């Protein structure tokens, strides 16, 4: 189970979907950006033809699909893209229901009277991601998430900048990474003015939290490569 985080355009979905070279991949697309995947892999039918997806704008339809997969999953890898958009869907639907005057809102199996009575975002994320995907899904699972910069001061008064998961709830954003063995930070290395590189940080560096239990190199360059094929030997326990 892996958490892929980073800014827009850093290759999170491209990397995750490259797993289709090894087995069937399903993408729960909440961002509406699968066109970039189709374009990237248009000359690699062995990858593209192994990718299936549904686009979601309704949280309950997403929840129904994830519940179905948690019971019977025919895929090698399931991807939710992304946490940020799922959180927006949750809040939008909760607010719409409240605006219609309905007295009860169901979020991830939890009934609440109003948005204020329970954190609807946390309830929905706990149900779909933690309970169904991390604990119940019989497949590899990748959750993608966007990040935002947060400035804070330590007890000595020094200023630090870190990046946290972009959701409406600070608590669930801080809690989620602890449920994953693999947390990768995606970045574009522009240190060379003539060539940009797509990289994955797998261990904590500076302000970007990351971790791996697989023994991966600290930084993985996947520019022009099948990213999943780089980590596949480690998943099987062999490494390099």
PDB file of C-alpha atoms in Angstrom:
ATOM      1  CA  UNK A   1       0.000   0.000   0.000  1.00  0.00           C
ATOM      2  CA  UNK A   2       1.571   3.282  -1.107  1.00  0.00           C
ATOM      3  CA  UNK A   3       0.917   7.000  -0.729  1.00  0.00           C
ATOM      4  CA  UNK A   4       2.134   8.994  -3.743  1.00  0.00           C
ATOM      5  CA  UNK A   5       2.243  12.708  -2.969  1.00  0.00           C
ATOM      6  CA  UNK A   6       3.464  15.780  -4.773  1.00  0.00           C
ATOM      7  CA  UNK A   7       2.439  18.856  -6.696  1.00  0.00           C
ATOM      8  CA  UNK A   8       0.413  18.738  -9.901  1.00  0.00           C
ATOM      9  CA  UNK A   9       2.298  17.500 -12.941  1.00  0.00           C
ATOM     10  CA  UNK A  10       5.041  15.592 -11.124  1.00  0.00           C
ATOM     11  CA  UNK A  11       4.143  12.197 -12.620  1.00  0.00           C
ATOM     12  CA  UNK A  12       2.269  10.459  -9.800  1.00  0.00           C
ATOM     13  CA  UNK A  13      -0.430   8.908 -11.990  1.00  0.00           C
ATOM     14  CA  UNK A  14       1.990   8.135 -14.838  1.00  0.00           C
ATOM     15  CA  UNK A  15       4.247   6.268 -12.389  1.00  0.00           C
ATOM     16  CA  UNK A  16       1.388   4.378 -10.735  1.00  0.00           C
ATOM     17  CA  UNK A  17      -0.236   3.386 -14.039  1.00  0.00           C
ATOM     18  CA  UNK A  18       3.052   1.965 -15.299  1.00  0.00           C
ATOM     19  CA  UNK A  19       2.181  -1.016 -13.070  1.00  0.00           C
ATOM     20  CA  UNK A  20      -0.095  -2.068 -15.941  1.00  0.00           C
ATOM     21  CA  UNK A  21       2.998  -3.617 -17.510  1.00  0.00           C
ATOM     22  CA  UNK A  22       2.782  -6.196 -14.710  1.00  0.00           C
ATOM     23  CA  UNK A  23      -0.988  -6.681 -14.275  1.00  0.00           C
ATOM     24  CA  UNK A  24      -4.427  -5.131 -14.563  1.00  0.00           C
ATOM     25  CA  UNK A  25      -4.731  -1.649 -13.086  1.00  0.00           C
ATOM     26  CA  UNK A  26      -7.914   0.117 -11.988  1.00  0.00           C
ATOM     27  CA  UNK A  27      -8.016   3.882 -11.471  1.00  0.00           C
ATOM     28  CA  UNK A  28     -10.758   5.601  -9.483  1.00  0.00           C
ATOM     29  CA  UNK A  29     -10.317   8.926 -11.236  1.00  0.00           C
ATOM     30  CA  UNK A  30     -11.572  11.834  -9.153  1.00  0.00           C
ATOM     31  CA  UNK A  31      -9.300  14.414 -10.804  1.00  0.00           C
ATOM     32  CA  UNK A  32     -10.542  13.975 -14.379  1.00  0.00           C
ATOM     33  CA  UNK A  33      -7.054  13.759 -15.837  1.00  0.00           C
ATOM     34  CA  UNK A  34      -6.806  10.318 -17.383  1.00  0.00           C
ATOM     35  CA  UNK A  35      -6.284  11.925 -20.766  1.00  0.00           C
ATOM     36  CA  UNK A  36      -2.645  12.556 -19.876  1.00  0.00           C
ATOM     37  CA  UNK A  37      -2.192   8.853 -19.103  1.00  0.00           C
ATOM     38  CA  UNK A  38      -3.692   7.863 -22.459  1.00  0.00           C
ATOM     39  CA  UNK A  39      -1.398  10.299 -24.252  1.00  0.00           C
ATOM     40  CA  UNK A  40       1.716   9.193 -22.376  1.00  0.00           C
ATOM     41  CA  UNK A  41       1.151   5.479 -23.036  1.00  0.00           C
ATOM     42  CA  UNK A  42      -0.364   5.740 -26.528  1.00  0.00           C
ATOM     43  CA  UNK A  43       2.652   3.932 -28.041  1.00  0.00           C
ATOM     44  CA  UNK A  44       2.726   1.295 -25.290  1.00  0.00           C
ATOM     45  CA  UNK A  45      -0.425  -0.799 -25.831  1.00  0.00           C
ATOM     46  CA  UNK A  46       0.860  -3.480 -23.460  1.00  0.00           C
ATOM     47  CA  UNK A  47       0.440  -0.856 -20.707  1.00  0.00           C
ATOM     48  CA  UNK A  48      -2.517   1.178 -21.946  1.00  0.00           C
ATOM     49  CA  UNK A  49      -4.736  -1.834 -22.681  1.00  0.00           C
ATOM     50  CA  UNK A  50      -4.270  -3.049 -19.119  1.00  0.00           C
ATOM     51  CA  UNK A  51      -5.626   0.137 -17.532  1.00  0.00           C
ATOM     52  CA  UNK A  52      -9.305   0.503 -16.636  1.00  0.00           C
ATOM     53  CA  UNK A  53     -10.868   3.526 -14.986  1.00  0.00           C
ATOM     54  CA  UNK A  54     -14.050   5.253 -13.928  1.00  0.00           C
ATOM     55  CA  UNK A  55     -14.342   9.003 -13.447  1.00  0.00           C
ATOM     56  CA  UNK A  56     -16.196  10.121 -10.329  1.00  0.00           C
ATOM     57  CA  UNK A  57     -17.836  13.374  -9.338  1.00  0.00           C
ATOM     58  CA  UNK A  58     -20.127  11.779  -6.757  1.00  0.00           C
ATOM     59  CA  UNK A  59     -18.662  10.438  -3.503  1.00  0.00           C
ATOM     60  CA  UNK A  60     -21.310   7.768  -2.988  1.00  0.00           C
ATOM     61  CA  UNK A  61     -20.644   6.263  -6.417  1.00  0.00           C
ATOM     62  CA  UNK A  62     -16.941   6.148  -5.547  1.00  0.00           C
ATOM     63  CA  UNK A  63     -17.711   4.572  -2.176  1.00  0.00           C
ATOM     64  CA  UNK A  64     -19.923   1.940  -3.843  1.00  0.00           C
ATOM     65  CA  UNK A  65     -17.159   0.991  -6.285  1.00  0.00           C
ATOM     66  CA  UNK A  66     -14.486   0.790  -3.590  1.00  0.00           C
ATOM     67  CA  UNK A  67     -16.784  -1.327  -1.414  1.00  0.00           C
ATOM     68  CA  UNK A  68     -17.291  -3.691  -4.350  1.00  0.00           C
ATOM     69  CA  UNK A  69     -13.528  -4.002  -4.907  1.00  0.00           C
ATOM     70  CA  UNK A  70     -12.865  -4.600  -1.210  1.00  0.00           C
ATOM     71  CA  UNK A  71     -15.013  -7.735  -1.468  1.00  0.00           C
ATOM     72  CA  UNK A  72     -13.890  -8.966  -4.893  1.00  0.00           C
ATOM     73  CA  UNK A  73     -10.893  -7.363  -6.591  1.00  0.00           C
ATOM     74  CA  UNK A  74      -9.671  -8.745  -9.945  1.00  0.00           C
ATOM     75  CA  UNK A  75      -6.892  -6.142 -10.278  1.00  0.00           C
ATOM     76  CA  UNK A  76      -3.169  -6.169  -9.592  1.00  0.00           C
ATOM     77  CA  UNK A  77      -3.280  -2.519  -8.500  1.00  0.00           C
ATOM     78  CA  UNK A  78      -6.047  -0.104  -7.487  1.00  0.00           C
ATOM     79  CA  UNK A  79      -5.393   3.643  -7.593  1.00  0.00           C
ATOM     80  CA  UNK A  80      -7.445   6.462  -6.093  1.00  0.00           C
ATOM     81  CA  UNK A  81      -6.600   9.751  -7.795  1.00  0.00           C
ATOM     82  CA  UNK A  82      -6.737  11.742  -5.697  1.00  0.00           C
ATOM     83  CA  UNK A  83      -7.294  12.209  -1.963  1.00  0.00           C
ATOM     84  CA  UNK A  84      -7.651  15.937  -2.514  1.00  0.00           C
ATOM     85  CA  UNK A  85     -10.518  15.585  -4.997  1.00  0.00           C
ATOM     86  CA  UNK A  86     -12.230  12.891  -2.915  1.00  0.00           C
ATOM     87  CA  UNK A  87     -12.227  15.252   0.061  1.00  0.00           C
ATOM     88  CA  UNK A  88     -13.782  17.989  -2.073  1.00  0.00           C
ATOM     89  CA  UNK A  89     -16.523  15.606  -3.230  1.00  0.00           C
ATOM     90  CA  UNK A  90     -17.292  14.648   0.349  1.00  0.00           C
ATOM     91  CA  UNK A  91     -17.681  18.224   1.509  1.00  0.00           C
ATOM     92  CA  UNK A  92     -19.676  19.259  -1.558  1.00  0.00           C
ATOM     93  CA  UNK A  93     -22.210  16.480  -1.087  1.00  0.00           C
ATOM     94  CA  UNK A  94     -22.521  17.047   2.650  1.00  0.00           C
ATOM     95  CA  UNK A  95     -23.153  20.754   2.122  1.00  0.00           C
ATOM     96  CA  UNK A  96     -25.646  20.074  -0.663  1.00  0.00           C
ATOM     97  CA  UNK A  97     -27.617  17.697   1.543  1.00  0.00           C
ATOM     98  CA  UNK A  98     -27.619  20.148   4.418  1.00  0.00           C
ATOM     99  CA  UNK A  99     -28.769  22.909   2.102  1.00  0.00           C
ATOM    100  CA  UNK A 100     -31.717  20.781   1.021  1.00  0.00           C
ATOM    101  CA  UNK A 101     -32.804  20.541   4.638  1.00  0.00           C
ATOM    102  CA  UNK A 102     -32.218  16.822   4.991  1.00  0.00           C
ATOM    103  CA  UNK A 103     -31.672  15.931   8.615  1.00  0.00           C
ATOM    104  CA  UNK A 104     -29.240  13.048   8.150  1.00  0.00           C
ATOM    105  CA  UNK A 105     -26.126  12.679   6.031  1.00  0.00           C
ATOM    106  CA  UNK A 106     -24.355   9.359   5.553  1.00  0.00           C
ATOM    107  CA  UNK A 107     -20.586   9.637   5.228  1.00  0.00           C
ATOM    108  CA  UNK A 108     -18.661   6.404   4.851  1.00  0.00           C
ATOM    109  CA  UNK A 109     -21.331   4.428   6.685  1.00  0.00           C
ATOM    110  CA  UNK A 110     -21.565   6.994   9.495  1.00  0.00           C
ATOM    111  CA  UNK A 111     -24.850   8.908   9.867  1.00  0.00           C
ATOM    112  CA  UNK A 112     -24.568  12.501  11.024  1.00  0.00           C
ATOM    113  CA  UNK A 113     -27.209  15.170  11.569  1.00  0.00           C
ATOM    114  CA  UNK A 114     -25.239  18.069  10.111  1.00  0.00           C
ATOM    115  CA  UNK A 115     -21.720  18.786   8.901  1.00  0.00           C
ATOM    116  CA  UNK A 116     -20.905  20.321  12.276  1.00  0.00           C
ATOM    117  CA  UNK A 117     -21.862  17.187  14.243  1.00  0.00           C
ATOM    118  CA  UNK A 118     -19.071  15.100  12.786  1.00  0.00           C
ATOM    119  CA  UNK A 119     -16.160  15.706  10.451  1.00  0.00           C
ATOM    120  CA  UNK A 120     -17.717  14.323   7.286  1.00  0.00           C
ATOM    121  CA  UNK A 121     -14.409  14.399   5.423  1.00  0.00           C
ATOM    122  CA  UNK A 122     -12.655  12.278   8.040  1.00  0.00           C
ATOM    123  CA  UNK A 123     -15.535   9.788   8.214  1.00  0.00           C
ATOM    124  CA  UNK A 124     -15.600   9.250   4.461  1.00  0.00           C
ATOM    125  CA  UNK A 125     -11.826   8.964   4.097  1.00  0.00           C
ATOM    126  CA  UNK A 126     -11.574   6.510   6.987  1.00  0.00           C
ATOM    127  CA  UNK A 127     -14.201   4.310   5.352  1.00  0.00           C
ATOM    128  CA  UNK A 128     -13.029   4.336   1.734  1.00  0.00           C
ATOM    129  CA  UNK A 129      -9.259   4.530   2.180  1.00  0.00           C
ATOM    130  CA  UNK A 130      -8.361   3.054   5.565  1.00  0.00           C
ATOM    131  CA  UNK A 131     -11.069   0.445   6.147  1.00  0.00           C
ATOM    132  CA  UNK A 132     -11.728  -0.675   2.580  1.00  0.00           C
ATOM    133  CA  UNK A 133      -8.452  -0.115   0.694  1.00  0.00           C
ATOM    134  CA  UNK A 134      -5.706  -0.460   3.294  1.00  0.00           C
ATOM    135  CA  UNK A 135      -7.281  -3.134   5.486  1.00  0.00           C
ATOM    136  CA  UNK A 136      -9.538  -5.092   3.104  1.00  0.00           C
ATOM    137  CA  UNK A 137      -8.344  -4.754  -0.490  1.00  0.00           C
ATOM    138  CA  UNK A 138      -6.696  -7.884  -1.887  1.00  0.00           C
ATOM    139  CA  UNK A 139      -4.397  -6.018  -4.269  1.00  0.00           C
ATOM    140  CA  UNK A 140      -1.689  -3.396  -4.326  1.00  0.00           C
ATOM    141  CA  UNK A 141      -3.128   0.029  -3.539  1.00  0.00           C
ATOM    142  CA  UNK A 142      -1.896   3.537  -4.331  1.00  0.00           C
ATOM    143  CA  UNK A 143      -3.462   6.710  -2.985  1.00  0.00           C
ATOM    144  CA  UNK A 144      -2.408   9.881  -4.758  1.00  0.00           C
ATOM    145  CA  UNK A 145      -2.454  13.215  -2.955  1.00  0.00           C
ATOM    146  CA  UNK A 146      -1.576  16.814  -3.750  1.00  0.00           C
ATOM    147  CA  UNK A 147       0.432  18.813  -1.228  1.00  0.00           C
ATOM    148  CA  UNK A 148       0.508  22.364   0.067  1.00  0.00           C
ATOM    149  CA  UNK A 149       3.259  24.333   1.761  1.00  0.00           C
ATOM    150  CA  UNK A 150       2.802  25.105   5.442  1.00  0.00           C
ATOM    151  CA  UNK A 151       5.003  27.567   7.358  1.00  0.00           C
ATOM    152  CA  UNK A 152       5.510  27.082  11.088  1.00  0.00           C
ATOM    153  CA  UNK A 153       7.884  28.061  13.909  1.00  0.00           C
ATOM    154  CA  UNK A 154       9.611  25.628  16.247  1.00  0.00           C
ATOM    155  CA  UNK A 155      10.038  26.158  19.990  1.00  0.00           C
ATOM    156  CA  UNK A 156      13.252  28.109  19.356  1.00  0.00           C
ATOM    157  CA  UNK A 157      11.504  30.513  17.029  1.00  0.00           C
ATOM    158  CA  UNK A 158      13.067  29.214  13.830  1.00  0.00           C
ATOM    159  CA  UNK A 159      10.834  29.241  10.754  1.00  0.00           C
ATOM    160  CA  UNK A 160      10.320  26.030   8.784  1.00  0.00           C
ATOM    161  CA  UNK A 161       8.415  25.180   5.621  1.00  0.00           C
ATOM    162  CA  UNK A 162       6.888  21.733   5.196  1.00  0.00           C
ATOM    163  CA  UNK A 163       4.404  20.188   2.790  1.00  0.00           C
ATOM    164  CA  UNK A 164       1.287  18.459   4.070  1.00  0.00           C
ATOM    165  CA  UNK A 165      -1.429  16.586   2.246  1.00  0.00           C
ATOM    166  CA  UNK A 166      -3.970  18.933   0.711  1.00  0.00           C
ATOM    167  CA  UNK A 167      -7.337  18.153   2.308  1.00  0.00           C
ATOM    168  CA  UNK A 168      -9.823  20.197   4.272  1.00  0.00           C
ATOM    169  CA  UNK A 169      -8.958  18.450   7.544  1.00  0.00           C
ATOM    170  CA  UNK A 170      -5.572  18.921   9.200  1.00  0.00           C
ATOM    171  CA  UNK A 171      -6.027  15.905  11.476  1.00  0.00           C
ATOM    172  CA  UNK A 172      -6.689  13.338   8.754  1.00  0.00           C
ATOM    173  CA  UNK A 173      -3.903  14.860   6.614  1.00  0.00           C
ATOM    174  CA  UNK A 174      -1.437  14.268   9.442  1.00  0.00           C
ATOM    175  CA  UNK A 175      -2.801  10.819  10.312  1.00  0.00           C
ATOM    176  CA  UNK A 176      -3.033   9.170   6.876  1.00  0.00           C
ATOM    177  CA  UNK A 177       0.699   8.684   6.096  1.00  0.00           C
ATOM    178  CA  UNK A 178       1.041   6.515   9.191  1.00  0.00           C
ATOM    179  CA  UNK A 179      -1.175   3.843   7.609  1.00  0.00           C
ATOM    180  CA  UNK A 180       1.178   3.359   4.649  1.00  0.00           C
ATOM    181  CA  UNK A 181       4.443   1.414   4.547  1.00  0.00           C
ATOM    182  CA  UNK A 182       5.459   3.275   1.410  1.00  0.00           C
ATOM    183  CA  UNK A 183       5.200   7.081   1.187  1.00  0.00           C
ATOM    184  CA  UNK A 184       6.866   8.626  -1.867  1.00  0.00           C
ATOM    185  CA  UNK A 185       7.290  12.301  -2.652  1.00  0.00           C
ATOM    186  CA  UNK A 186       7.252  13.134  -6.365  1.00  0.00           C
ATOM    187  CA  UNK A 187       9.284  15.995  -7.705  1.00  0.00           C
ATOM    188  CA  UNK A 188      10.714  17.478 -10.892  1.00  0.00           C
ATOM    189  CA  UNK A 189      14.462  18.040 -10.601  1.00  0.00           C
ATOM    190  CA  UNK A 190      15.328  21.226 -12.499  1.00  0.00           C
ATOM    191  CA  UNK A 191      18.912  21.557 -11.247  1.00  0.00           C
ATOM    192  CA  UNK A 192      20.125  21.019 -14.825  1.00  0.00           C
ATOM    193  CA  UNK A 193      18.848  23.970 -16.905  1.00  0.00           C
ATOM    194  CA  UNK A 194      18.891  21.900 -20.097  1.00  0.00           C
ATOM    195  CA  UNK A 195      17.107  18.816 -18.786  1.00  0.00           C
ATOM    196  CA  UNK A 196      14.384  18.244 -16.195  1.00  0.00           C
ATOM    197  CA  UNK A 197      14.165  14.900 -14.408  1.00  0.00           C
ATOM    198  CA  UNK A 198      11.154  13.188 -12.864  1.00  0.00           C
ATOM    199  CA  UNK A 199      12.211  11.861  -9.482  1.00  0.00           C
ATOM    200  CA  UNK A 200      10.730  10.067  -6.499  1.00  0.00           C
ATOM    201  CA  UNK A 201      12.050  10.663  -2.987  1.00  0.00           C
ATOM    202  CA  UNK A 202      11.596   7.521  -0.878  1.00  0.00           C
ATOM    203  CA  UNK A 203      13.235   8.642   2.351  1.00  0.00           C
ATOM    204  CA  UNK A 204      12.821  11.788   4.418  1.00  0.00           C
ATOM    205  CA  UNK A 205      14.745  14.669   2.863  1.00  0.00           C
ATOM    206  CA  UNK A 206      14.468  18.266   4.073  1.00  0.00           C
ATOM    207  CA  UNK A 207      10.825  19.306   4.315  1.00  0.00           C
ATOM    208  CA  UNK A 208       9.401  16.451   2.238  1.00  0.00           C
ATOM    209  CA  UNK A 209       8.342  13.473   4.332  1.00  0.00           C
ATOM    210  CA  UNK A 210       8.829  10.060   2.719  1.00  0.00           C
ATOM    211  CA  UNK A 211       9.536   6.504   3.833  1.00  0.00           C
ATOM    212  CA  UNK A 212      10.053   3.025   2.442  1.00  0.00           C
ATOM    213  CA  UNK A 213      10.129  -0.448   3.925  1.00  0.00           C
ATOM    214  CA  UNK A 214      11.446  -1.957   0.688  1.00  0.00           C
ATOM    215  CA  UNK A 215      15.027  -0.719   0.824  1.00  0.00           C
ATOM    216  CA  UNK A 216      14.672   1.505  -2.231  1.00  0.00           C
ATOM    217  CA  UNK A 217      17.344   4.101  -3.082  1.00  0.00           C
ATOM    218  CA  UNK A 218      16.753   7.478  -1.462  1.00  0.00           C
ATOM    219  CA  UNK A 219      16.000   9.075  -4.829  1.00  0.00           C
ATOM    220  CA  UNK A 220      14.643   7.230  -7.872  1.00  0.00           C
ATOM    221  CA  UNK A 221      14.915   8.840 -11.313  1.00  0.00           C
ATOM    222  CA  UNK A 222      12.105   7.517 -13.520  1.00  0.00           C
ATOM    223  CA  UNK A 223      12.526   9.915 -16.455  1.00  0.00           C
ATOM    224  CA  UNK A 224      11.591   8.002 -19.611  1.00  0.00           C
ATOM    225  CA  UNK A 225      11.356   4.736 -17.649  1.00  0.00           C
ATOM    226  CA  UNK A 226       8.646   2.437 -16.391  1.00  0.00           C
ATOM    227  CA  UNK A 227       8.560   3.534 -12.765  1.00  0.00           C
ATOM    228  CA  UNK A 228       6.797   0.457 -11.433  1.00  0.00           C
ATOM    229  CA  UNK A 229       9.378  -1.813 -13.044  1.00  0.00           C
ATOM    230  CA  UNK A 230      12.001  -0.082 -10.894  1.00  0.00           C
ATOM    231  CA  UNK A 231      10.232  -0.966  -7.643  1.00  0.00           C
ATOM    232  CA  UNK A 232       8.786  -4.348  -8.721  1.00  0.00           C
ATOM    233  CA  UNK A 233      11.928  -6.343  -7.772  1.00  0.00           C
ATOM    234  CA  UNK A 234      11.798  -4.788  -4.307  1.00  0.00           C
ATOM    235  CA  UNK A 235       8.126  -5.723  -3.947  1.00  0.00           C
ATOM    236  CA  UNK A 236       9.125  -9.319  -4.649  1.00  0.00           C
ATOM    237  CA  UNK A 237      11.870  -9.115  -2.029  1.00  0.00           C
ATOM    238  CA  UNK A 238      14.824  -9.194  -4.375  1.00  0.00           C
ATOM    239  CA  UNK A 239      15.815  -5.575  -4.828  1.00  0.00           C
ATOM    240  CA  UNK A 240      18.773  -4.843  -7.018  1.00  0.00           C
TER     241      UNK A 240
END
